[in-house]
């Protein structure tokens, strides 16, 4: 894990990427069976007859995997972060068994808190692409991060 980073260390425009995530049919069905049991996610036969022409991952499954990827890739080290909100979560294309996803993140805002200068906030734009380079999901996350020198 990289060294801890604080508000003062974060540079506007900096980018990071996670690790490739390959989607399997078993994982798609298992997640959906527990959390999003719609036919297009859990029943390959019904999914084939549906509007997507086959089984697709739940968008919430993809979002959960991207969150896990962010935690594991630790672009800000082990610094304790607090997610404040997520905006603009868009599922743009279906994610299918066999797809390999890659998330890239860009810091689009860095601001010290006026109320509590021991913290700041960073806005991170995330783009998730599949193996063909097509964007399948986007979102922006506002994150509270401690400052080194309040």
PDB file of C-alpha atoms in Angstrom:
ATOM      1  CA  UNK A   1       0.000   0.000   0.000  1.00  0.00           C
ATOM      2  CA  UNK A   2       1.378   3.452  -0.867  1.00  0.00           C
ATOM      3  CA  UNK A   3       2.188   5.944   1.852  1.00  0.00           C
ATOM      4  CA  UNK A   4      -0.658   7.894   3.403  1.00  0.00           C
ATOM      5  CA  UNK A   5      -1.555  11.030   1.498  1.00  0.00           C
ATOM      6  CA  UNK A   6      -3.284  14.086   2.854  1.00  0.00           C
ATOM      7  CA  UNK A   7      -5.145  17.025   1.388  1.00  0.00           C
ATOM      8  CA  UNK A   8      -1.923  18.920   0.701  1.00  0.00           C
ATOM      9  CA  UNK A   9      -0.555  15.960  -1.295  1.00  0.00           C
ATOM     10  CA  UNK A  10      -3.489  15.705  -3.701  1.00  0.00           C
ATOM     11  CA  UNK A  11      -2.995  17.373  -7.075  1.00  0.00           C
ATOM     12  CA  UNK A  12      -5.867  18.583  -9.216  1.00  0.00           C
ATOM     13  CA  UNK A  13      -5.993  16.474 -12.366  1.00  0.00           C
ATOM     14  CA  UNK A  14      -4.060  13.527 -10.973  1.00  0.00           C
ATOM     15  CA  UNK A  15      -5.249  10.147 -12.178  1.00  0.00           C
ATOM     16  CA  UNK A  16      -5.107   6.579 -10.954  1.00  0.00           C
ATOM     17  CA  UNK A  17      -6.311   3.231 -12.212  1.00  0.00           C
ATOM     18  CA  UNK A  18      -7.337   0.062 -10.523  1.00  0.00           C
ATOM     19  CA  UNK A  19      -6.784  -3.526 -11.548  1.00  0.00           C
ATOM     20  CA  UNK A  20      -8.700  -5.271 -14.338  1.00  0.00           C
ATOM     21  CA  UNK A  21     -11.905  -6.957 -13.132  1.00  0.00           C
ATOM     22  CA  UNK A  22     -13.198  -9.885 -15.171  1.00  0.00           C
ATOM     23  CA  UNK A  23     -16.894 -10.619 -14.823  1.00  0.00           C
ATOM     24  CA  UNK A  24     -17.968 -14.247 -14.602  1.00  0.00           C
ATOM     25  CA  UNK A  25     -21.456 -15.608 -15.115  1.00  0.00           C
ATOM     26  CA  UNK A  26     -21.321 -17.306 -11.709  1.00  0.00           C
ATOM     27  CA  UNK A  27     -20.433 -14.052  -9.911  1.00  0.00           C
ATOM     28  CA  UNK A  28     -23.093 -12.088 -11.821  1.00  0.00           C
ATOM     29  CA  UNK A  29     -25.811 -14.593 -10.928  1.00  0.00           C
ATOM     30  CA  UNK A  30     -24.664 -14.981  -7.298  1.00  0.00           C
ATOM     31  CA  UNK A  31     -24.644 -11.235  -6.649  1.00  0.00           C
ATOM     32  CA  UNK A  32     -27.997 -10.713  -8.341  1.00  0.00           C
ATOM     33  CA  UNK A  33     -29.607 -13.656  -6.548  1.00  0.00           C
ATOM     34  CA  UNK A  34     -28.845 -11.913  -3.245  1.00  0.00           C
ATOM     35  CA  UNK A  35     -29.275  -8.236  -4.149  1.00  0.00           C
ATOM     36  CA  UNK A  36     -30.958  -7.654  -7.528  1.00  0.00           C
ATOM     37  CA  UNK A  37     -32.919 -10.765  -8.536  1.00  0.00           C
ATOM     38  CA  UNK A  38     -34.254  -9.578 -11.863  1.00  0.00           C
ATOM     39  CA  UNK A  39     -34.454 -12.137 -14.706  1.00  0.00           C
ATOM     40  CA  UNK A  40     -31.834 -10.347 -16.837  1.00  0.00           C
ATOM     41  CA  UNK A  41     -29.323 -10.909 -13.998  1.00  0.00           C
ATOM     42  CA  UNK A  42     -30.223 -14.389 -12.715  1.00  0.00           C
ATOM     43  CA  UNK A  43     -31.868 -16.385 -15.499  1.00  0.00           C
ATOM     44  CA  UNK A  44     -29.834 -16.925 -18.668  1.00  0.00           C
ATOM     45  CA  UNK A  45     -32.826 -18.258 -20.635  1.00  0.00           C
ATOM     46  CA  UNK A  46     -35.131 -15.379 -19.677  1.00  0.00           C
ATOM     47  CA  UNK A  47     -32.283 -12.915 -20.234  1.00  0.00           C
ATOM     48  CA  UNK A  48     -31.759 -14.242 -23.762  1.00  0.00           C
ATOM     49  CA  UNK A  49     -35.371 -13.392 -24.567  1.00  0.00           C
ATOM     50  CA  UNK A  50     -35.186  -9.963 -22.923  1.00  0.00           C
ATOM     51  CA  UNK A  51     -34.153  -6.571 -24.240  1.00  0.00           C
ATOM     52  CA  UNK A  52     -30.418  -7.185 -23.675  1.00  0.00           C
ATOM     53  CA  UNK A  53     -30.277 -10.516 -25.524  1.00  0.00           C
ATOM     54  CA  UNK A  54     -28.414 -12.261 -22.725  1.00  0.00           C
ATOM     55  CA  UNK A  55     -27.359 -12.213 -19.106  1.00  0.00           C
ATOM     56  CA  UNK A  56     -26.020  -8.878 -17.793  1.00  0.00           C
ATOM     57  CA  UNK A  57     -24.550  -7.794 -14.472  1.00  0.00           C
ATOM     58  CA  UNK A  58     -26.529  -5.683 -12.066  1.00  0.00           C
ATOM     59  CA  UNK A  59     -25.294  -2.098 -12.146  1.00  0.00           C
ATOM     60  CA  UNK A  60     -25.087  -2.263  -8.356  1.00  0.00           C
ATOM     61  CA  UNK A  61     -22.743  -5.252  -8.693  1.00  0.00           C
ATOM     62  CA  UNK A  62     -20.479  -3.263 -11.001  1.00  0.00           C
ATOM     63  CA  UNK A  63     -20.566  -0.257  -8.650  1.00  0.00           C
ATOM     64  CA  UNK A  64     -19.693  -2.506  -5.682  1.00  0.00           C
ATOM     65  CA  UNK A  65     -16.736  -4.018  -7.527  1.00  0.00           C
ATOM     66  CA  UNK A  66     -15.470  -0.562  -8.480  1.00  0.00           C
ATOM     67  CA  UNK A  67     -15.718   0.520  -4.828  1.00  0.00           C
ATOM     68  CA  UNK A  68     -13.746  -2.558  -3.782  1.00  0.00           C
ATOM     69  CA  UNK A  69     -11.177  -1.792  -6.477  1.00  0.00           C
ATOM     70  CA  UNK A  70     -10.801   1.766  -5.135  1.00  0.00           C
ATOM     71  CA  UNK A  71     -10.191   0.489  -1.597  1.00  0.00           C
ATOM     72  CA  UNK A  72      -7.666  -2.135  -2.739  1.00  0.00           C
ATOM     73  CA  UNK A  73      -5.804   0.148  -5.162  1.00  0.00           C
ATOM     74  CA  UNK A  74      -5.562   2.776  -2.377  1.00  0.00           C
ATOM     75  CA  UNK A  75      -4.652   5.819  -4.502  1.00  0.00           C
ATOM     76  CA  UNK A  76      -4.460   7.887  -1.307  1.00  0.00           C
ATOM     77  CA  UNK A  77      -2.613   5.255   0.704  1.00  0.00           C
ATOM     78  CA  UNK A  78      -4.040   4.194   4.032  1.00  0.00           C
ATOM     79  CA  UNK A  79      -5.350   7.661   4.832  1.00  0.00           C
ATOM     80  CA  UNK A  80      -8.787   7.402   6.438  1.00  0.00           C
ATOM     81  CA  UNK A  81     -11.283   8.678   3.873  1.00  0.00           C
ATOM     82  CA  UNK A  82     -14.980   9.351   4.229  1.00  0.00           C
ATOM     83  CA  UNK A  83     -17.280   9.123   1.249  1.00  0.00           C
ATOM     84  CA  UNK A  84     -19.677  12.048   1.496  1.00  0.00           C
ATOM     85  CA  UNK A  85     -21.772  11.449  -1.611  1.00  0.00           C
ATOM     86  CA  UNK A  86     -21.822   9.988  -5.082  1.00  0.00           C
ATOM     87  CA  UNK A  87     -23.341  11.939  -7.960  1.00  0.00           C
ATOM     88  CA  UNK A  88     -23.972  11.191 -11.591  1.00  0.00           C
ATOM     89  CA  UNK A  89     -23.859   7.411 -11.315  1.00  0.00           C
ATOM     90  CA  UNK A  90     -24.588   6.323 -14.888  1.00  0.00           C
ATOM     91  CA  UNK A  91     -24.777   2.800 -16.243  1.00  0.00           C
ATOM     92  CA  UNK A  92     -24.146   3.391 -19.922  1.00  0.00           C
ATOM     93  CA  UNK A  93     -23.739  -0.082 -21.395  1.00  0.00           C
ATOM     94  CA  UNK A  94     -24.577  -3.585 -20.184  1.00  0.00           C
ATOM     95  CA  UNK A  95     -21.784  -5.574 -18.562  1.00  0.00           C
ATOM     96  CA  UNK A  96     -21.777  -9.216 -19.629  1.00  0.00           C
ATOM     97  CA  UNK A  97     -20.070 -12.410 -18.527  1.00  0.00           C
ATOM     98  CA  UNK A  98     -16.521 -12.380 -19.866  1.00  0.00           C
ATOM     99  CA  UNK A  99     -16.207  -8.585 -19.873  1.00  0.00           C
ATOM    100  CA  UNK A 100     -13.088  -7.167 -18.265  1.00  0.00           C
ATOM    101  CA  UNK A 101     -13.535  -3.786 -16.613  1.00  0.00           C
ATOM    102  CA  UNK A 102     -10.978  -1.134 -15.750  1.00  0.00           C
ATOM    103  CA  UNK A 103     -11.672   1.941 -13.618  1.00  0.00           C
ATOM    104  CA  UNK A 104      -9.715   5.158 -14.013  1.00  0.00           C
ATOM    105  CA  UNK A 105     -10.142   8.027 -11.608  1.00  0.00           C
ATOM    106  CA  UNK A 106      -9.336  11.721 -11.879  1.00  0.00           C
ATOM    107  CA  UNK A 107      -9.266  14.288  -9.091  1.00  0.00           C
ATOM    108  CA  UNK A 108     -11.410  17.158 -10.390  1.00  0.00           C
ATOM    109  CA  UNK A 109     -11.601  19.300  -7.240  1.00  0.00           C
ATOM    110  CA  UNK A 110      -9.487  19.829  -4.118  1.00  0.00           C
ATOM    111  CA  UNK A 111     -10.839  22.152  -1.418  1.00  0.00           C
ATOM    112  CA  UNK A 112      -9.950  22.728   2.255  1.00  0.00           C
ATOM    113  CA  UNK A 113     -12.927  22.950   4.594  1.00  0.00           C
ATOM    114  CA  UNK A 114     -13.632  26.458   5.884  1.00  0.00           C
ATOM    115  CA  UNK A 115     -15.612  25.105   8.844  1.00  0.00           C
ATOM    116  CA  UNK A 116     -13.010  22.541   9.868  1.00  0.00           C
ATOM    117  CA  UNK A 117      -9.580  23.164   8.300  1.00  0.00           C
ATOM    118  CA  UNK A 118      -8.329  19.836   9.649  1.00  0.00           C
ATOM    119  CA  UNK A 119     -10.152  18.320   6.661  1.00  0.00           C
ATOM    120  CA  UNK A 120     -10.740  18.973   3.029  1.00  0.00           C
ATOM    121  CA  UNK A 121     -12.703  17.428   0.242  1.00  0.00           C
ATOM    122  CA  UNK A 122     -11.741  15.999  -3.076  1.00  0.00           C
ATOM    123  CA  UNK A 123     -14.074  15.249  -5.951  1.00  0.00           C
ATOM    124  CA  UNK A 124     -13.072  12.168  -7.910  1.00  0.00           C
ATOM    125  CA  UNK A 125     -14.527  11.379 -11.338  1.00  0.00           C
ATOM    126  CA  UNK A 126     -14.508   7.668 -12.147  1.00  0.00           C
ATOM    127  CA  UNK A 127     -14.843   6.141 -15.604  1.00  0.00           C
ATOM    128  CA  UNK A 128     -15.184   2.389 -16.082  1.00  0.00           C
ATOM    129  CA  UNK A 129     -14.431   0.876 -19.482  1.00  0.00           C
ATOM    130  CA  UNK A 130     -14.701  -2.657 -20.812  1.00  0.00           C
ATOM    131  CA  UNK A 131     -12.093  -4.622 -22.768  1.00  0.00           C
ATOM    132  CA  UNK A 132     -13.098  -2.799 -25.962  1.00  0.00           C
ATOM    133  CA  UNK A 133     -12.551   0.620 -24.387  1.00  0.00           C
ATOM    134  CA  UNK A 134     -16.273   1.385 -24.295  1.00  0.00           C
ATOM    135  CA  UNK A 135     -17.426   3.302 -21.228  1.00  0.00           C
ATOM    136  CA  UNK A 136     -19.869   1.194 -19.214  1.00  0.00           C
ATOM    137  CA  UNK A 137     -20.212   3.313 -16.048  1.00  0.00           C
ATOM    138  CA  UNK A 138     -19.322   6.770 -14.742  1.00  0.00           C
ATOM    139  CA  UNK A 139     -19.707   8.476 -11.381  1.00  0.00           C
ATOM    140  CA  UNK A 140     -18.345  11.301  -9.255  1.00  0.00           C
ATOM    141  CA  UNK A 141     -17.564  10.816  -5.584  1.00  0.00           C
ATOM    142  CA  UNK A 142     -17.045  13.540  -3.010  1.00  0.00           C
ATOM    143  CA  UNK A 143     -14.533  12.369  -0.420  1.00  0.00           C
ATOM    144  CA  UNK A 144     -13.512  13.949   2.871  1.00  0.00           C
ATOM    145  CA  UNK A 145      -9.766  13.656   3.472  1.00  0.00           C
ATOM    146  CA  UNK A 146      -7.701  14.807   6.447  1.00  0.00           C
ATOM    147  CA  UNK A 147      -5.260  17.670   6.075  1.00  0.00           C
ATOM    148  CA  UNK A 148      -1.699  17.277   7.272  1.00  0.00           C
ATOM    149  CA  UNK A 149      -1.459  20.890   8.498  1.00  0.00           C
ATOM    150  CA  UNK A 150      -4.788  22.331   9.618  1.00  0.00           C
TER     151      UNK A 150
END
